[in-house]
Short mmCIF file of C-alpha atoms in Angstrom, two decimals:
data_model
loop_
_atom_site.label_atom_id
_atom_site.label_comp_id
_atom_site.label_asym_id
_atom_site.label_seq_id
_atom_site.Cartn_x
_atom_site.Cartn_y
_atom_site.Cartn_z
CA MET A 120 15.61 22.76 9.02
CA PRO A 121 13.88 25.10 6.54
CA VAL A 122 12.98 23.56 3.20
CA ARG A 123 14.24 25.57 0.27
CA THR A 124 12.11 26.56 -2.68
CA PRO A 125 12.32 24.34 -5.76
CA PRO A 126 15.17 24.79 -8.23
CA THR A 127 14.67 26.79 -11.40
CA ARG A 128 13.23 25.39 -14.61
CA GLN A 129 16.71 24.75 -15.98
CA ARG A 130 17.22 21.97 -13.45
CA ARG A 131 15.21 18.83 -14.06
CA SER A 132 14.02 16.44 -11.40
CA ALA A 133 14.86 12.78 -11.88
CA ALA A 134 11.30 11.94 -10.81
CA THR A 135 8.28 11.23 -12.97
CA ILE A 136 4.92 11.70 -11.25
CA HIS A 137 1.82 9.76 -12.30
CA HIS A 138 -1.68 10.58 -11.01
CA LEU A 139 -3.82 7.50 -10.33
CA ASP A 140 -7.48 7.08 -9.38
CA CYS A 141 -7.36 3.93 -7.25
CA ALA A 142 -10.91 3.74 -5.89
CA PRO A 143 -13.76 5.47 -7.74
CA LEU A 144 -16.54 6.14 -5.23
CA ARG A 145 -20.25 6.77 -5.76
CA PRO A 146 -21.49 8.04 -2.39
CA VAL A 147 -25.19 8.03 -1.60
CA GLY A 148 -26.72 11.42 -2.35
CA GLY A 149 -23.49 12.92 -3.61
CA THR A 150 -21.39 13.42 -6.70
CA PRO A 151 -18.88 10.76 -7.83
CA LEU A 152 -15.51 10.91 -6.11
CA VAL A 153 -12.03 9.63 -6.90
CA ALA A 154 -9.21 8.25 -4.76
CA HIS A 155 -6.29 10.33 -5.99
CA CYS A 156 -2.96 8.60 -5.43
CA LEU A 157 0.51 9.42 -6.74
CA LEU A 158 3.11 7.12 -8.23
CA ILE A 159 6.54 8.77 -8.20
CA ALA A 160 9.30 7.14 -10.23
CA THR A 161 12.68 8.19 -8.85
CA GLY A 162 16.20 7.11 -9.67
CA SER A 163 16.21 4.82 -6.65
CA GLY A 164 12.78 3.20 -6.98
CA LEU A 165 9.08 3.88 -6.90
CA VAL A 166 7.13 5.80 -4.28
CA LEU A 167 3.36 5.71 -3.77
CA VAL A 168 1.41 8.42 -2.00
CA ASP A 169 -1.58 6.45 -0.65
CA THR A 170 -2.74 3.20 -2.24
CA GLY A 171 -6.49 3.35 -2.73
CA LEU A 172 -8.30 0.03 -2.45
CA GLY A 173 -6.37 -3.17 -3.02
CA ALA A 174 -6.80 -6.47 -4.82
CA ALA A 175 -7.99 -8.11 -1.60
CA GLU A 176 -10.93 -5.67 -1.30
CA VAL A 177 -11.92 -6.37 -4.90
CA SER A 178 -12.02 -10.12 -4.26
CA ASP A 179 -13.63 -9.79 -0.80
CA PRO A 180 -15.56 -6.51 -0.32
CA ARG A 181 -16.45 -7.53 3.24
CA ARG A 182 -12.96 -6.37 4.23
CA LEU A 183 -14.19 -2.79 3.83
CA GLY A 184 -16.98 -3.07 6.36
CA THR A 185 -20.70 -2.66 5.76
CA LEU A 186 -20.89 1.07 6.59
CA PHE A 187 -18.23 2.08 4.07
CA ARG A 188 -19.65 -0.11 1.31
CA ARG A 189 -23.20 1.21 1.75
CA THR A 190 -22.36 4.91 2.11
CA MET A 191 -19.41 5.30 -0.28
CA ARG A 192 -20.30 2.55 -2.79
CA PRO A 193 -16.79 1.93 -4.12
CA GLU A 194 -16.28 0.71 -7.68
CA LEU A 195 -14.46 -2.58 -7.13
CA ASP A 196 -12.48 -3.14 -10.29
CA LEU A 197 -9.11 -4.88 -10.28
CA SER A 198 -7.90 -2.69 -13.13
CA ARG A 199 -8.29 0.41 -10.90
CA THR A 200 -6.09 -0.91 -8.11
CA ALA A 201 -2.68 0.70 -7.69
CA VAL A 202 -0.84 -2.56 -8.27
CA HIS A 203 -2.58 -3.07 -11.63
CA GLN A 204 -1.95 0.52 -12.69
CA VAL A 205 1.72 0.29 -11.71
CA ARG A 206 2.07 -2.73 -14.03
CA ALA A 207 0.09 -1.01 -16.80
CA LEU A 208 2.57 1.87 -16.71
CA GLY A 209 5.41 -0.60 -17.31
CA TYR A 210 6.79 -0.76 -13.77
CA ASP A 211 7.39 -3.71 -11.47
CA PRO A 212 5.30 -3.48 -8.26
CA TYR A 213 8.25 -4.94 -6.36
CA ASP A 214 10.12 -1.72 -7.16
CA VAL A 215 7.72 0.25 -4.95
CA ARG A 216 10.17 0.93 -2.13
CA ASP A 217 8.18 3.48 -0.11
CA ILE A 218 4.51 4.26 0.50
CA VAL A 219 3.66 7.61 2.09
CA ILE A 220 0.25 7.59 3.75
CA THR A 221 -1.90 10.68 4.31
CA HIS A 222 -4.04 8.60 6.71
CA LEU A 223 -5.11 5.00 7.15
CA ASP A 224 -8.77 5.05 6.11
CA GLN A 225 -9.98 2.06 4.05
CA ASP A 226 -9.72 3.86 0.72
CA ARG A 227 -6.22 5.15 1.45
CA ALA A 228 -4.52 2.05 2.83
CA GLY A 229 -6.36 -0.82 1.13
CA GLY A 230 -3.52 -1.58 -1.26
CA LEU A 231 -0.75 -1.95 1.32
CA ALA A 232 -0.72 -5.73 1.00
CA ASP A 233 -0.13 -5.44 -2.75
CA PHE A 234 3.32 -3.95 -2.06
CA PRO A 235 4.73 -6.14 0.72
CA ARG A 236 8.34 -5.00 0.26
CA ALA A 237 7.60 -1.30 0.72
CA ARG A 238 8.34 0.79 3.77
CA VAL A 239 5.16 2.57 4.88
CA HIS A 240 5.60 6.12 6.19
CA VAL A 241 2.92 7.52 8.49
CA MET A 242 2.69 10.13 11.24
CA ALA A 243 2.81 8.76 14.79
CA ASP A 244 -0.62 10.08 15.82
CA GLU A 245 -2.23 8.32 12.86
CA TYR A 246 -0.39 5.08 13.53
CA ARG A 247 -1.48 5.08 17.18
CA ALA A 248 -5.09 5.90 16.29
CA ALA A 249 -5.26 3.06 13.75
CA MET A 250 -3.65 0.52 16.07
CA ARG A 251 -5.75 1.41 19.13
CA ARG A 252 -9.12 2.34 17.54
CA ASP A 253 -10.24 3.97 20.79
CA THR A 254 -13.49 5.48 19.50
CA ARG A 255 -16.48 4.08 17.60
CA LEU A 256 -15.55 6.24 14.61
CA GLU A 257 -12.00 4.86 14.59
CA GLY A 258 -13.33 1.34 14.95
CA ASN A 259 -15.33 1.83 11.76
CA ARG A 260 -12.75 3.61 9.68
CA TYR A 261 -9.61 1.55 10.34
CA ARG A 262 -9.48 -2.02 9.00
CA PRO A 263 -6.64 -4.02 10.60
CA ALA A 264 -6.93 -6.69 7.89
CA GLN A 265 -5.37 -4.18 5.50
CA TRP A 266 -2.03 -4.37 7.32
CA ALA A 267 -2.31 -7.87 8.82
CA HIS A 268 0.25 -9.19 6.31
CA GLY A 269 2.99 -7.44 8.31
CA VAL A 270 4.03 -3.93 7.37
CA ASP A 271 7.47 -2.33 7.57
CA TRP A 272 6.21 0.81 9.30
CA VAL A 273 8.27 3.98 9.41
CA VAL A 274 6.55 6.07 12.07
CA HIS A 275 7.38 9.78 12.02
CA ASP A 276 6.91 11.09 15.52
CA HIS A 277 8.19 14.66 15.22
CA ALA A 278 8.70 17.49 12.76
CA ASP A 279 12.27 17.91 11.59
CA SER A 280 11.66 20.52 8.87
CA ASP A 281 9.80 23.71 8.16
CA TRP A 282 7.86 23.63 4.87
CA MET A 283 6.26 26.91 3.79
CA GLY A 284 5.65 27.79 7.43
CA PHE A 285 4.20 24.33 8.24
CA PRO A 286 6.00 21.88 10.53
CA ALA A 287 6.88 18.82 8.48
CA SER A 288 8.69 15.50 8.61
CA ARG A 289 11.03 14.71 5.75
CA VAL A 290 10.44 11.29 4.22
CA LEU A 291 12.78 11.17 1.23
CA ARG A 292 15.10 13.30 -0.88
CA ALA A 293 15.53 13.55 -4.67
CA PRO A 294 12.78 14.58 -4.93
CA ASP A 295 12.04 16.00 -1.52
CA ILE A 296 8.93 14.36 -0.07
CA LEU A 297 7.56 15.50 3.28
CA LEU A 298 4.67 14.62 5.57
CA VAL A 299 2.88 17.82 6.60
CA PRO A 300 0.54 17.21 9.57
CA LEU A 301 -3.03 18.47 9.03
CA PRO A 302 -5.05 16.73 11.77
CA GLY A 303 -8.81 17.05 11.84
CA HIS A 304 -10.20 14.50 9.39
CA THR A 305 -8.36 11.88 11.44
CA ARG A 306 -6.21 12.24 14.52
CA GLY A 307 -2.95 11.96 12.58
CA HIS A 308 -4.03 13.09 9.12
CA SER A 309 -1.26 14.61 6.98
CA ALA A 310 -0.72 16.22 3.63
CA VAL A 311 2.23 15.11 1.50
CA ALA A 312 4.48 17.69 -0.19
CA VAL A 313 6.39 16.56 -3.29
CA GLN A 314 9.00 18.69 -5.01
CA GLU A 315 8.84 19.27 -8.76
CA PRO A 316 11.44 21.25 -10.74
CA ASP A 317 9.60 24.57 -10.52
CA ARG A 318 6.89 24.06 -7.88
CA TRP A 319 5.63 21.89 -5.05
CA LEU A 320 2.68 19.52 -5.20
CA LEU A 321 0.71 19.30 -1.98
CA HIS A 322 -1.51 16.22 -1.79
CA ALA A 323 -3.87 17.42 0.94
CA GLY A 324 -5.46 14.02 1.56
CA ASP A 325 -8.96 14.34 3.02
CA ALA A 326 -8.42 17.84 4.41
CA TYR A 327 -11.23 18.70 1.99
CA PHE A 328 -13.34 16.84 -0.60
CA PHE A 329 -14.41 19.60 -3.01
CA HIS A 330 -12.21 22.05 -4.91
CA GLY A 331 -14.48 24.96 -4.00
CA GLU A 332 -13.51 24.62 -0.35
CA ILE A 333 -10.14 26.28 -1.00
CA ASP A 334 -11.53 28.93 -3.35
CA LEU A 335 -10.12 32.27 -2.22
CA ARG A 336 -13.14 34.38 -3.19
CA ARG A 337 -16.12 32.20 -2.30
CA PRO A 338 -15.35 29.00 -0.39
CA ARG A 339 -18.16 26.49 -0.87
CA CYS A 340 -19.02 22.82 -0.73
CA PRO A 341 -22.11 20.85 -1.84
CA ARG A 342 -24.28 20.11 1.18
CA PRO A 343 -24.07 16.29 1.00
CA LEU A 344 -20.26 16.41 0.95
CA ALA A 345 -20.15 19.00 3.72
CA LEU A 346 -22.38 16.81 5.89
CA HIS A 347 -20.31 13.71 5.13
CA GLN A 348 -17.09 15.49 6.09
CA ARG A 349 -18.58 16.65 9.37
CA LEU A 350 -19.77 13.12 10.21
CA VAL A 351 -16.45 11.41 9.50
CA ALA A 352 -14.12 14.03 10.98
CA ASP A 353 -12.26 13.22 14.16
CA ASP A 354 -12.38 16.96 14.98
CA HIS A 355 -14.55 18.99 12.61
CA ASP A 356 -13.53 22.41 13.95
CA MET A 357 -9.87 21.50 13.62
CA ARG A 358 -10.46 20.38 10.04
CA LEU A 359 -12.03 23.75 9.23
CA GLY A 360 -9.01 25.45 10.73
CA GLN A 361 -6.73 23.41 8.47
CA LEU A 362 -8.81 24.51 5.48
CA GLU A 363 -8.13 28.13 6.37
CA ARG A 364 -4.40 27.37 6.55
CA LEU A 365 -4.55 25.81 3.09
CA ARG A 366 -6.32 28.88 1.71
CA SER A 367 -3.65 31.09 3.25
CA LEU A 368 -0.95 28.94 1.67
CA ARG A 369 -2.65 29.18 -1.71
CA ARG A 370 -2.97 32.95 -1.35
CA ALA A 371 0.69 33.37 -0.38
CA HIS A 372 2.17 31.01 -3.01
CA PRO A 373 -0.25 30.73 -5.95
CA ARG A 374 2.42 29.55 -8.40
CA LEU A 375 4.89 27.82 -6.12
CA VAL A 376 2.43 25.35 -4.52
CA ARG A 377 -0.26 23.31 -6.32
CA ILE A 378 -2.81 21.99 -3.79
CA PHE A 379 -5.20 19.13 -4.49
CA SER A 380 -7.15 16.64 -2.40
CA SER A 381 -7.87 12.91 -2.38
CA HIS A 382 -11.40 12.88 -3.68
CA ASP A 383 -12.15 15.80 -6.00
CA PRO A 384 -12.62 14.57 -9.62
CA VAL A 385 -12.11 18.05 -11.11
CA GLU A 386 -8.70 18.39 -9.49
CA PHE A 387 -7.79 14.85 -10.50
CA GLU A 388 -8.56 15.46 -14.17
CA LEU A 389 -6.55 18.69 -14.15
CA MET A 390 -3.54 17.07 -12.52
CA ALA A 391 -3.69 13.91 -14.62
CA ASN A 392 -3.65 16.11 -17.72
CA GLY A 393 -0.69 18.20 -16.61
CA GLY A 394 -2.54 20.96 -14.75
#
């Protein structure tokens, strides 16, 4: 089922999109990072794309594991959690009906328990990896306590749409929201495409950490971030291949698709200010 291009400027989406930083990070030897999440207010409720860290991690940092705390040094501040920011924007957290997850790392899924009524959409490969934790890397990155409260999982196990030449799984309509598999960082890592009136937003998750990585003239990344991405990737070569696909997408549709990642503070500031 091909996904059509967005409607013209004359048609207005019923959705309002807020950009939230839900887990400022200060990694050892690197530049400060953000945890870029989306809050989408639709006519039928609220949708979150990722959750950042949650209230439980702020009150008990041990839930994050020693390795994550020492290497990423998260800023644990209740006011930065998604649930607090939802309230600050004037919304009721109970109106968060759906959460769409790029992947289930600590800083992406920590806030799940703060929205117990929400359906949680995730690709099947990511769900299986998080539940099984077959490798040492997966044992470190996935924290079962973050979903121990009982989650209403919606597991997407196949692509039912074609989005800009990428296989995708449709999550919701009005606006269209799709999971776009981009494995590499984790086994079931996905981007999330969100339709705006005159373009698409593509939240690329942890497909890259630095905006220069999708630069079309001179792709680049600071060495500490490049090393970190190699160390935490499930399949580093696959992740690099996904980066090339994102560059190709940007080259083919420079105005129709706006790509950004989870952790780049430059991209976050641009998007939060209407970029």
